[in-house]
PDB file of C-alpha atoms in Angstrom:
ATOM      1  CA  MET A  18       0.954  11.532 -15.608  1.00  0.00           C
ATOM      2  CA  THR A  19       1.088  10.879 -11.932  1.00  0.00           C
ATOM      3  CA  GLU A  20       3.675  11.006  -9.374  1.00  0.00           C
ATOM      4  CA  VAL A  21       3.689   8.003  -7.085  1.00  0.00           C
ATOM      5  CA  LEU A  22       5.447   7.059  -3.723  1.00  0.00           C
ATOM      6  CA  LEU A  23       5.373   3.454  -3.333  1.00  0.00           C
ATOM      7  CA  PHE A  24       6.247   1.832  -0.138  1.00  0.00           C
ATOM      8  CA  HIS A  25       7.045  -2.020  -0.015  1.00  0.00           C
ATOM      9  CA  HIS A  26       6.035  -4.702   2.387  1.00  0.00           C
ATOM     10  CA  ILE A  27       7.568  -6.396   5.173  1.00  0.00           C
ATOM     11  CA  GLN A  28       9.746  -8.781   3.303  1.00  0.00           C
ATOM     12  CA  GLY A  29      11.580  -5.770   1.718  1.00  0.00           C
ATOM     13  CA  LEU A  30      11.849  -4.130  -1.976  1.00  0.00           C
ATOM     14  CA  THR A  31      11.377  -7.365  -3.489  1.00  0.00           C
ATOM     15  CA  GLU A  32      11.815  -8.230  -7.418  1.00  0.00           C
ATOM     16  CA  GLY A  33       7.913  -8.194  -7.368  1.00  0.00           C
ATOM     17  CA  VAL A  34       7.467  -5.047  -5.948  1.00  0.00           C
ATOM     18  CA  VAL A  35       9.638  -3.253  -8.260  1.00  0.00           C
ATOM     19  CA  ALA A  36       7.879  -5.455 -11.126  1.00  0.00           C
ATOM     20  CA  PHE A  37       4.574  -3.722  -9.885  1.00  0.00           C
ATOM     21  CA  ALA A  38       6.113  -0.424  -9.935  1.00  0.00           C
ATOM     22  CA  ASP A  39       7.541  -0.787 -13.349  1.00  0.00           C
ATOM     23  CA  GLU A  40       3.818  -1.740 -14.535  1.00  0.00           C
ATOM     24  CA  LEU A  41       2.917   1.841 -13.265  1.00  0.00           C
ATOM     25  CA  ARG A  42       5.696   3.419 -15.164  1.00  0.00           C
ATOM     26  CA  ALA A  43       4.788   1.653 -18.451  1.00  0.00           C
ATOM     27  CA  PRO A  44       2.238   4.173 -19.299  1.00  0.00           C
ATOM     28  CA  GLY A  45       4.076   7.337 -18.194  1.00  0.00           C
ATOM     29  CA  HIS A  46       3.832   7.507 -14.442  1.00  0.00           C
ATOM     30  CA  THR A  47       6.707   8.312 -12.328  1.00  0.00           C
ATOM     31  CA  VAL A  48       7.238   5.830  -9.415  1.00  0.00           C
ATOM     32  CA  HIS A  49       9.487   6.120  -6.622  1.00  0.00           C
ATOM     33  CA  THR A  50      10.167   2.856  -4.725  1.00  0.00           C
ATOM     34  CA  PRO A  51      12.401   3.845  -1.552  1.00  0.00           C
ATOM     35  CA  ASP A  52      14.152   0.961  -0.137  1.00  0.00           C
ATOM     36  CA  LEU A  53      13.389   1.361   3.811  1.00  0.00           C
ATOM     37  CA  PHE A  54      15.287  -1.759   4.267  1.00  0.00           C
ATOM     38  CA  ASP A  55      18.596  -0.844   2.777  1.00  0.00           C
ATOM     39  CA  GLY A  56      18.670  -3.666   0.474  1.00  0.00           C
ATOM     40  CA  ARG A  57      17.583  -6.203   3.022  1.00  0.00           C
ATOM     41  CA  THR A  58      14.819  -8.662   1.947  1.00  0.00           C
ATOM     42  CA  PHE A  59      13.309 -11.454   3.900  1.00  0.00           C
ATOM     43  CA  GLU A  60      12.191 -15.031   3.165  1.00  0.00           C
ATOM     44  CA  THR A  61       9.301 -14.633   5.405  1.00  0.00           C
ATOM     45  CA  ILE A  62       6.983 -12.393   7.051  1.00  0.00           C
ATOM     46  CA  GLN A  63       8.089 -12.961  10.494  1.00  0.00           C
ATOM     47  CA  GLU A  64      11.761 -12.437   9.584  1.00  0.00           C
ATOM     48  CA  GLY A  65      10.535  -9.005   8.113  1.00  0.00           C
ATOM     49  CA  PHE A  66       8.955  -7.962  11.385  1.00  0.00           C
ATOM     50  CA  ALA A  67      11.703  -8.901  13.448  1.00  0.00           C
ATOM     51  CA  TYR A  68      13.998  -6.437  11.597  1.00  0.00           C
ATOM     52  CA  ALA A  69      11.545  -3.789  11.624  1.00  0.00           C
ATOM     53  CA  GLN A  70      11.074  -4.149  15.387  1.00  0.00           C
ATOM     54  CA  GLU A  71      14.889  -3.776  15.617  1.00  0.00           C
ATOM     55  CA  VAL A  72      15.314  -0.797  13.526  1.00  0.00           C
ATOM     56  CA  GLY A  73      11.918   0.917  15.120  1.00  0.00           C
ATOM     57  CA  GLU A  74      11.360   4.241  14.640  1.00  0.00           C
ATOM     58  CA  ALA A  75      14.033   4.961  12.182  1.00  0.00           C
ATOM     59  CA  LEU A  76      11.888   3.235   9.268  1.00  0.00           C
ATOM     60  CA  ASP A  77       9.220   5.953   9.824  1.00  0.00           C
ATOM     61  CA  ALA A  78      11.847   8.855   9.686  1.00  0.00           C
ATOM     62  CA  ALA A  79      13.162   6.911   6.335  1.00  0.00           C
ATOM     63  CA  ALA A  80       9.800   7.212   4.879  1.00  0.00           C
ATOM     64  CA  ASP A  81       9.290  10.768   5.769  1.00  0.00           C
ATOM     65  CA  GLY A  82      12.599  11.475   4.271  1.00  0.00           C
ATOM     66  CA  ALA A  83      11.732   9.838   0.973  1.00  0.00           C
ATOM     67  CA  ALA A  84       8.351  12.103   0.718  1.00  0.00           C
ATOM     68  CA  ASP A  85      10.280  14.998   1.988  1.00  0.00           C
ATOM     69  CA  ALA A  86      12.630  14.801  -1.260  1.00  0.00           C
ATOM     70  CA  LEU A  87       9.709  15.060  -3.399  1.00  0.00           C
ATOM     71  CA  PRO A  88       6.716  17.571  -4.497  1.00  0.00           C
ATOM     72  CA  GLU A  89       3.762  17.620  -2.306  1.00  0.00           C
ATOM     73  CA  GLU A  90       1.585  16.505  -5.063  1.00  0.00           C
ATOM     74  CA  LEU A  91       1.784  12.595  -4.687  1.00  0.00           C
ATOM     75  CA  VAL A  92      -0.227   9.555  -4.723  1.00  0.00           C
ATOM     76  CA  TYR A  93       0.928   7.336  -1.875  1.00  0.00           C
ATOM     77  CA  VAL A  94       0.973   3.462  -2.359  1.00  0.00           C
ATOM     78  CA  GLY A  95       1.767   0.756   0.300  1.00  0.00           C
ATOM     79  CA  PHE A  96       1.879  -2.881   0.369  1.00  0.00           C
ATOM     80  CA  SER A  97       0.626  -4.362   3.589  1.00  0.00           C
ATOM     81  CA  TRP A  98       3.259  -3.234   6.249  1.00  0.00           C
ATOM     82  CA  GLY A  99       3.953  -0.291   3.949  1.00  0.00           C
ATOM     83  CA  VAL A 100       0.433   0.893   4.150  1.00  0.00           C
ATOM     84  CA  GLY A 101       1.564   2.410   7.708  1.00  0.00           C
ATOM     85  CA  SER A 102       3.536   4.662   5.775  1.00  0.00           C
ATOM     86  CA  ALA A 103       1.440   5.413   2.810  1.00  0.00           C
ATOM     87  CA  GLN A 104      -1.720   6.049   4.802  1.00  0.00           C
ATOM     88  CA  ARG A 105      -0.051   8.046   7.488  1.00  0.00           C
ATOM     89  CA  LEU A 106       1.560  10.319   4.819  1.00  0.00           C
ATOM     90  CA  ALA A 107      -1.754  10.587   2.838  1.00  0.00           C
ATOM     91  CA  GLN A 108      -3.691  11.700   5.828  1.00  0.00           C
ATOM     92  CA  THR A 109      -0.899  14.025   7.284  1.00  0.00           C
ATOM     93  CA  ARG A 110       1.165  15.669   4.670  1.00  0.00           C
ATOM     94  CA  ALA A 111      -0.567  18.458   2.447  1.00  0.00           C
ATOM     95  CA  GLY A 112      -0.937  17.863  -1.159  1.00  0.00           C
ATOM     96  CA  ALA A 113      -1.847  14.251  -1.277  1.00  0.00           C
ATOM     97  CA  ARG A 114      -3.507  13.329  -4.879  1.00  0.00           C
ATOM     98  CA  GLY A 115      -4.849   9.741  -3.883  1.00  0.00           C
ATOM     99  CA  ALA A 116      -3.976   6.524  -2.048  1.00  0.00           C
ATOM    100  CA  LEU A 117      -3.765   3.069  -2.965  1.00  0.00           C
ATOM    101  CA  LEU A 118      -3.636   0.584  -0.051  1.00  0.00           C
ATOM    102  CA  TYR A 119      -2.742  -2.949  -0.784  1.00  0.00           C
ATOM    103  CA  GLU A 120      -3.672  -5.479   1.848  1.00  0.00           C
ATOM    104  CA  ALA A 121      -4.059  -3.483   4.888  1.00  0.00           C
ATOM    105  CA  CYS A 122      -5.555  -0.391   6.041  1.00  0.00           C
ATOM    106  CA  PHE A 123      -5.732   1.571   9.336  1.00  0.00           C
ATOM    107  CA  PRO A 124      -8.670   3.000  10.887  1.00  0.00           C
ATOM    108  CA  ILE A 125      -9.833   6.841  10.619  1.00  0.00           C
ATOM    109  CA  THR A 126     -11.111   6.982  14.143  1.00  0.00           C
ATOM    110  CA  GLY A 127      -9.866   5.596  17.416  1.00  0.00           C
ATOM    111  CA  GLU A 128      -6.796   4.926  19.036  1.00  0.00           C
ATOM    112  CA  TYR A 129      -4.695   3.678  15.853  1.00  0.00           C
ATOM    113  CA  ALA A 130      -6.031   6.603  13.605  1.00  0.00           C
ATOM    114  CA  PHE A 131      -3.603   8.837  11.996  1.00  0.00           C
ATOM    115  CA  GLY A 132      -6.811  11.282  11.963  1.00  0.00           C
ATOM    116  CA  PRO A 133      -9.458  11.947   9.684  1.00  0.00           C
ATOM    117  CA  TRP A 134      -9.427  11.463   6.128  1.00  0.00           C
ATOM    118  CA  PRO A 135      -8.378  14.385   4.317  1.00  0.00           C
ATOM    119  CA  ASP A 136     -11.258  16.251   1.969  1.00  0.00           C
ATOM    120  CA  GLY A 137     -11.367  15.167  -1.580  1.00  0.00           C
ATOM    121  CA  VAL A 138      -8.402  12.638  -1.486  1.00  0.00           C
ATOM    122  CA  PRO A 139      -9.431   9.447  -3.345  1.00  0.00           C
ATOM    123  CA  VAL A 140      -8.335   6.090  -2.220  1.00  0.00           C
ATOM    124  CA  GLN A 141      -8.423   2.492  -3.422  1.00  0.00           C
ATOM    125  CA  ILE A 142      -8.089  -0.663  -1.065  1.00  0.00           C
ATOM    126  CA  HIS A 143      -7.423  -4.065  -2.155  1.00  0.00           C
ATOM    127  CA  GLY A 144      -7.187  -7.223  -0.144  1.00  0.00           C
ATOM    128  CA  LYS A 145      -7.931 -10.900   0.040  1.00  0.00           C
ATOM    129  CA  ALA A 146     -11.293 -12.065   1.602  1.00  0.00           C
ATOM    130  CA  ASP A 147      -9.850 -14.367   3.985  1.00  0.00           C
ATOM    131  CA  ASP A 148      -6.403 -13.026   4.237  1.00  0.00           C
ATOM    132  CA  GLU A 149      -5.258 -13.909   7.780  1.00  0.00           C
ATOM    133  CA  PHE A 150      -3.981 -10.110   8.234  1.00  0.00           C
ATOM    134  CA  PHE A 151      -6.227  -8.056   6.143  1.00  0.00           C
ATOM    135  CA  ALA A 152      -9.618  -9.903   6.831  1.00  0.00           C
ATOM    136  CA  HIS A 153      -9.045 -11.156  10.108  1.00  0.00           C
ATOM    137  CA  GLU A 154      -7.311  -8.355  12.172  1.00  0.00           C
ATOM    138  CA  GLY A 155      -9.401  -5.441  11.642  1.00  0.00           C
ATOM    139  CA  ASP A 156      -8.143  -4.047   8.344  1.00  0.00           C
ATOM    140  CA  ILE A 157     -11.250  -4.979   6.356  1.00  0.00           C
ATOM    141  CA  ASP A 158     -13.452  -3.343   9.079  1.00  0.00           C
ATOM    142  CA  ALA A 159     -11.248  -0.075   8.800  1.00  0.00           C
ATOM    143  CA  ALA A 160     -11.498  -0.036   4.846  1.00  0.00           C
ATOM    144  CA  ARG A 161     -15.185  -0.283   5.089  1.00  0.00           C
ATOM    145  CA  GLU A 162     -15.384   2.611   7.558  1.00  0.00           C
ATOM    146  CA  LEU A 163     -13.107   4.557   5.407  1.00  0.00           C
ATOM    147  CA  VAL A 164     -15.115   3.957   2.363  1.00  0.00           C
ATOM    148  CA  ALA A 165     -18.393   4.559   4.118  1.00  0.00           C
ATOM    149  CA  THR A 166     -17.066   7.828   5.322  1.00  0.00           C
ATOM    150  CA  VAL A 167     -15.182   9.229   2.163  1.00  0.00           C
ATOM    151  CA  GLY A 168     -18.235   7.912   0.069  1.00  0.00           C
ATOM    152  CA  PRO A 169     -18.338   5.803  -3.145  1.00  0.00           C
ATOM    153  CA  ASP A 170     -17.452   8.607  -5.510  1.00  0.00           C
ATOM    154  CA  ARG A 171     -13.978   8.944  -4.006  1.00  0.00           C
ATOM    155  CA  ALA A 172     -13.288   5.558  -2.164  1.00  0.00           C
ATOM    156  CA  GLU A 173     -13.468   1.936  -3.472  1.00  0.00           C
ATOM    157  CA  LEU A 174     -12.701  -1.204  -1.677  1.00  0.00           C
ATOM    158  CA  PHE A 175     -11.804  -4.469  -3.656  1.00  0.00           C
ATOM    159  CA  VAL A 176     -12.141  -7.936  -2.078  1.00  0.00           C
ATOM    160  CA  TYR A 177     -10.541 -10.880  -4.084  1.00  0.00           C
ATOM    161  CA  PRO A 178     -11.539 -14.410  -3.158  1.00  0.00           C
ATOM    162  CA  GLY A 179      -8.731 -16.340  -1.400  1.00  0.00           C
ATOM    163  CA  ASN A 180      -6.482 -16.307   1.920  1.00  0.00           C
ATOM    164  CA  GLU A 181      -3.188 -15.457   0.350  1.00  0.00           C
ATOM    165  CA  HIS A 182      -1.269 -12.228   1.604  1.00  0.00           C
ATOM    166  CA  LEU A 183       1.044 -10.387  -0.545  1.00  0.00           C
ATOM    167  CA  PHE A 184      -0.629 -12.112  -3.861  1.00  0.00           C
ATOM    168  CA  VAL A 185       0.496  -9.006  -5.967  1.00  0.00           C
ATOM    169  CA  ASP A 186       4.215  -9.861  -5.441  1.00  0.00           C
ATOM    170  CA  ARG A 187       5.176 -12.114  -8.475  1.00  0.00           C
ATOM    171  CA  SER A 188       8.261 -13.093  -6.695  1.00  0.00           C
ATOM    172  CA  LEU A 189       6.656 -14.718  -3.582  1.00  0.00           C
ATOM    173  CA  SER A 190       4.929 -18.051  -3.600  1.00  0.00           C
ATOM    174  CA  THR A 191       1.629 -16.142  -2.402  1.00  0.00           C
ATOM    175  CA  TYR A 192       1.399 -14.582  -5.808  1.00  0.00           C
ATOM    176  CA  ASP A 193      -2.190 -14.707  -7.482  1.00  0.00           C
ATOM    177  CA  PRO A 194      -1.694 -13.898 -11.002  1.00  0.00           C
ATOM    178  CA  GLU A 195      -5.647 -13.113 -11.982  1.00  0.00           C
ATOM    179  CA  ALA A 196      -6.031 -11.180  -8.778  1.00  0.00           C
ATOM    180  CA  ALA A 197      -2.776  -9.280  -9.282  1.00  0.00           C
ATOM    181  CA  ALA A 198      -3.829  -8.326 -12.722  1.00  0.00           C
ATOM    182  CA  LEU A 199      -7.234  -7.129 -11.556  1.00  0.00           C
ATOM    183  CA  VAL A 200      -5.229  -4.887  -9.024  1.00  0.00           C
ATOM    184  CA  THR A 201      -2.894  -3.557 -11.710  1.00  0.00           C
ATOM    185  CA  GLN A 202      -5.818  -2.665 -13.952  1.00  0.00           C
ATOM    186  CA  ARG A 203      -7.920  -1.049 -11.318  1.00  0.00           C
ATOM    187  CA  THR A 204      -4.624   0.848 -10.266  1.00  0.00           C
ATOM    188  CA  LEU A 205      -3.921   1.937 -13.471  1.00  0.00           C
ATOM    189  CA  HIS A 206      -7.359   3.215 -14.002  1.00  0.00           C
ATOM    190  CA  PHE A 207      -7.256   4.988 -10.684  1.00  0.00           C
ATOM    191  CA  LEU A 208      -4.102   6.834 -11.630  1.00  0.00           C
ATOM    192  CA  SER A 209      -5.608   7.592 -15.084  1.00  0.00           C
ATOM    193  CA  VAL A 210      -8.421   9.636 -13.846  1.00  0.00           C
ATOM    194  CA  LEU A 211      -6.718  11.738 -11.200  1.00  0.00           C
TER     195      LEU A 211
END
Protein backbone atom coordinates (compact mmCIF):
# COMPACT_ATOMS: atom_id res chain seq x y z
CA MET A 1 0.00 0.00 0.00
CA THR A 2 0.99 3.61 -0.57
CA GLU A 3 1.73 6.48 1.83
CA VAL A 4 0.01 9.70 0.79
CA LEU A 5 0.42 13.32 1.92
CA LEU A 6 -2.76 15.22 1.00
CA PHE A 7 -3.01 19.02 1.15
CA HIS A 8 -6.43 20.65 1.51
CA HIS A 9 -7.84 23.48 -0.60
CA ILE A 10 -8.20 27.17 0.22
CA GLN A 11 -11.40 26.68 2.23
CA GLY A 12 -9.53 24.47 4.69
CA LEU A 13 -9.56 20.87 5.84
CA THR A 14 -13.29 20.46 5.29
CA GLU A 15 -15.44 17.41 5.95
CA GLY A 16 -15.38 16.74 2.20
CA VAL A 17 -11.58 16.64 2.06
CA VAL A 18 -11.52 14.28 5.05
CA ALA A 19 -14.16 12.08 3.39
CA PHE A 20 -12.05 11.85 0.23
CA ALA A 21 -9.00 10.90 2.29
CA ASP A 22 -11.10 8.20 3.96
CA GLU A 23 -12.01 6.78 0.54
CA LEU A 24 -8.29 6.43 -0.19
CA ARG A 25 -7.73 4.83 3.21
CA ALA A 26 -10.45 2.21 2.65
CA PRO A 27 -8.30 -0.13 0.51
CA GLY A 28 -5.37 0.26 2.91
CA HIS A 29 -3.43 3.34 1.85
CA THR A 30 -2.01 5.55 4.60
CA VAL A 31 -3.23 9.11 4.06
CA HIS A 32 -1.90 12.09 6.03
CA THR A 33 -4.07 15.23 5.98
CA PRO A 34 -2.22 18.08 7.72
CA ASP A 35 -4.42 21.02 8.63
CA LEU A 36 -2.42 24.03 7.47
CA PHE A 37 -5.17 26.38 8.66
CA ASP A 38 -5.16 25.14 12.29
CA GLY A 39 -8.80 24.11 12.33
CA ARG A 40 -10.16 27.08 10.39
CA THR A 41 -12.48 26.51 7.44
CA PHE A 42 -13.99 29.21 5.26
CA GLU A 43 -17.38 29.61 3.61
CA THR A 44 -15.88 31.10 0.44
CA ILE A 45 -12.72 30.89 -1.63
CA GLN A 46 -12.20 34.63 -1.14
CA GLU A 47 -12.23 34.31 2.66
CA GLY A 48 -9.72 31.48 2.45
CA PHE A 49 -7.40 33.48 0.21
CA ALA A 50 -7.58 36.46 2.57
CA TYR A 51 -6.50 34.23 5.44
CA ALA A 52 -3.71 32.60 3.40
CA GLN A 53 -2.36 36.02 2.40
CA GLU A 54 -2.44 37.15 6.01
CA VAL A 55 -0.50 34.10 7.23
CA GLY A 56 1.87 34.11 4.24
CA GLU A 57 5.03 32.03 4.10
CA ALA A 58 4.27 30.24 7.36
CA LEU A 59 1.90 28.04 5.35
CA ASP A 60 4.75 26.79 3.14
CA ALA A 61 6.79 26.13 6.26
CA ALA A 62 3.89 24.14 7.74
CA ALA A 63 3.60 22.07 4.55
CA ASP A 64 7.34 21.40 4.59
CA GLY A 65 7.13 20.42 8.24
CA ALA A 66 4.34 17.95 7.50
CA ALA A 67 6.48 16.34 4.80
CA ASP A 68 9.64 16.33 6.92
CA ALA A 69 7.87 14.29 9.60
CA LEU A 70 7.20 11.50 7.07
CA PRO A 71 9.29 9.10 4.97
CA GLU A 72 10.64 10.36 1.63
CA GLU A 73 8.65 7.87 -0.46
CA LEU A 74 5.30 9.66 -0.61
CA VAL A 75 2.58 10.34 -3.12
CA TYR A 76 1.81 14.06 -2.92
CA VAL A 77 -1.82 15.09 -3.37
CA GLY A 78 -3.28 18.57 -3.52
CA PHE A 79 -6.68 20.13 -4.04
CA SER A 80 -6.59 23.51 -5.83
CA TRP A 81 -4.60 25.82 -3.51
CA GLY A 82 -3.05 22.72 -1.93
CA VAL A 83 -1.55 21.77 -5.30
CA GLY A 84 1.10 24.44 -4.70
CA SER A 85 2.54 22.47 -1.78
CA ALA A 86 1.93 19.04 -3.32
CA GLN A 87 3.53 19.86 -6.66
CA ARG A 88 6.44 21.77 -5.13
CA LEU A 89 7.29 18.88 -2.83
CA ALA A 90 6.85 16.27 -5.58
CA GLN A 91 9.31 18.23 -7.73
CA THR A 92 11.85 19.22 -5.10
CA ARG A 93 11.85 16.63 -2.30
CA ALA A 94 13.72 13.40 -3.02
CA GLY A 95 11.85 10.12 -3.17
CA ALA A 96 8.44 11.15 -4.55
CA ARG A 97 6.46 8.11 -5.73
CA GLY A 98 3.84 10.15 -7.55
CA ALA A 99 1.63 13.23 -7.59
CA LEU A 100 -2.12 13.76 -7.84
CA LEU A 101 -3.08 17.33 -8.70
CA TYR A 102 -6.75 18.30 -8.47
CA GLU A 103 -8.05 21.50 -10.08
CA ALA A 104 -4.68 23.24 -10.35
CA CYS A 105 -1.30 22.75 -12.00
CA PHE A 106 1.84 24.85 -12.01
CA PRO A 107 4.03 25.14 -15.12
CA ILE A 108 7.28 23.19 -15.25
CA THR A 109 9.04 25.90 -17.24
CA GLY A 110 9.14 29.67 -16.91
CA GLU A 111 8.79 32.16 -14.09
CA TYR A 112 6.36 30.23 -11.85
CA ALA A 113 7.95 26.79 -12.22
CA PHE A 114 9.35 24.83 -9.29
CA GLY A 115 11.87 23.36 -11.74
CA PRO A 116 11.79 20.37 -14.07
CA TRP A 117 9.57 17.38 -13.40
CA PRO A 118 11.58 14.60 -11.70
CA ASP A 119 12.41 11.56 -13.81
CA GLY A 120 10.17 8.56 -13.29
CA VAL A 121 7.56 10.26 -11.10
CA PRO A 122 4.04 9.59 -12.39
CA VAL A 123 1.34 12.27 -12.20
CA GLN A 124 -2.40 12.60 -12.68
CA ILE A 125 -4.12 15.96 -13.10
CA HIS A 126 -7.90 16.45 -12.84
CA GLY A 127 -10.00 19.54 -13.55
CA LYS A 128 -13.18 20.92 -15.08
CA ALA A 129 -13.25 22.12 -18.67
CA ASP A 130 -14.79 25.51 -17.85
CA ASP A 131 -13.51 26.04 -14.27
CA GLU A 132 -12.66 29.75 -13.92
CA PHE A 133 -9.41 28.92 -12.13
CA PHE A 134 -8.25 25.68 -13.76
CA ALA A 135 -9.36 26.31 -17.35
CA HIS A 136 -9.14 30.10 -17.57
CA GLU A 137 -6.02 31.02 -15.57
CA GLY A 138 -3.50 28.86 -17.39
CA ASP A 139 -3.51 25.75 -15.22
CA ILE A 140 -4.92 23.51 -17.94
CA ASP A 141 -2.18 24.71 -20.29
CA ALA A 142 0.45 23.94 -17.64
CA ALA A 143 -1.13 20.49 -17.21
CA ARG A 144 -0.96 19.84 -20.96
CA GLU A 145 2.70 20.90 -21.01
CA LEU A 146 3.45 18.60 -18.08
CA VAL A 147 1.76 15.61 -19.76
CA ALA A 148 3.51 16.31 -23.06
CA THR A 149 6.89 16.57 -21.32
CA VAL A 150 6.56 13.56 -19.03
CA GLY A 151 4.79 11.40 -21.62
CA PRO A 152 1.51 9.48 -21.65
CA ASP A 153 2.96 6.42 -19.91
CA ARG A 154 3.70 8.47 -16.73
CA ALA A 155 1.32 11.45 -16.94
CA GLU A 156 -2.44 11.78 -17.44
CA LEU A 157 -4.78 14.75 -17.66
CA PHE A 158 -8.49 14.19 -17.05
CA VAL A 159 -10.87 17.01 -17.96
CA TYR A 160 -14.50 16.80 -16.85
CA PRO A 161 -17.46 18.74 -18.26
CA GLY A 162 -18.70 21.73 -16.28
CA ASN A 163 -17.41 24.83 -14.53
CA GLU A 164 -17.42 23.89 -10.84
CA HIS A 165 -14.30 24.46 -8.76
CA LEU A 166 -13.72 22.14 -5.76
CA PHE A 167 -16.12 19.64 -7.31
CA VAL A 168 -14.71 16.64 -5.42
CA ASP A 169 -15.51 18.10 -1.97
CA ARG A 170 -18.88 16.64 -0.94
CA SER A 171 -19.29 19.23 1.83
CA LEU A 172 -19.49 22.15 -0.65
CA SER A 173 -22.27 23.29 -2.96
CA THR A 174 -19.92 22.85 -5.96
CA TYR A 175 -19.76 19.07 -5.44
CA ASP A 176 -20.33 17.00 -8.59
CA PRO A 177 -20.98 13.40 -7.48
CA GLU A 178 -20.57 11.85 -10.92
CA ALA A 179 -17.26 13.56 -11.71
CA ALA A 180 -16.03 13.03 -8.13
CA ALA A 181 -16.70 9.29 -8.42
CA LEU A 182 -14.54 9.19 -11.57
CA VAL A 183 -11.78 11.14 -9.83
CA THR A 184 -11.84 8.68 -6.93
CA GLN A 185 -11.83 5.65 -9.24
CA ARG A 186 -8.91 6.99 -11.29
CA THR A 187 -7.03 8.01 -8.14
CA LEU A 188 -7.37 4.57 -6.59
CA HIS A 189 -6.16 2.96 -9.80
CA PHE A 190 -3.16 5.32 -9.89
CA LEU A 191 -2.26 4.38 -6.30
CA SER A 192 -2.77 0.67 -6.92
CA VAL A 193 -0.21 0.44 -9.73
CA LEU A 194 2.65 2.38 -8.11
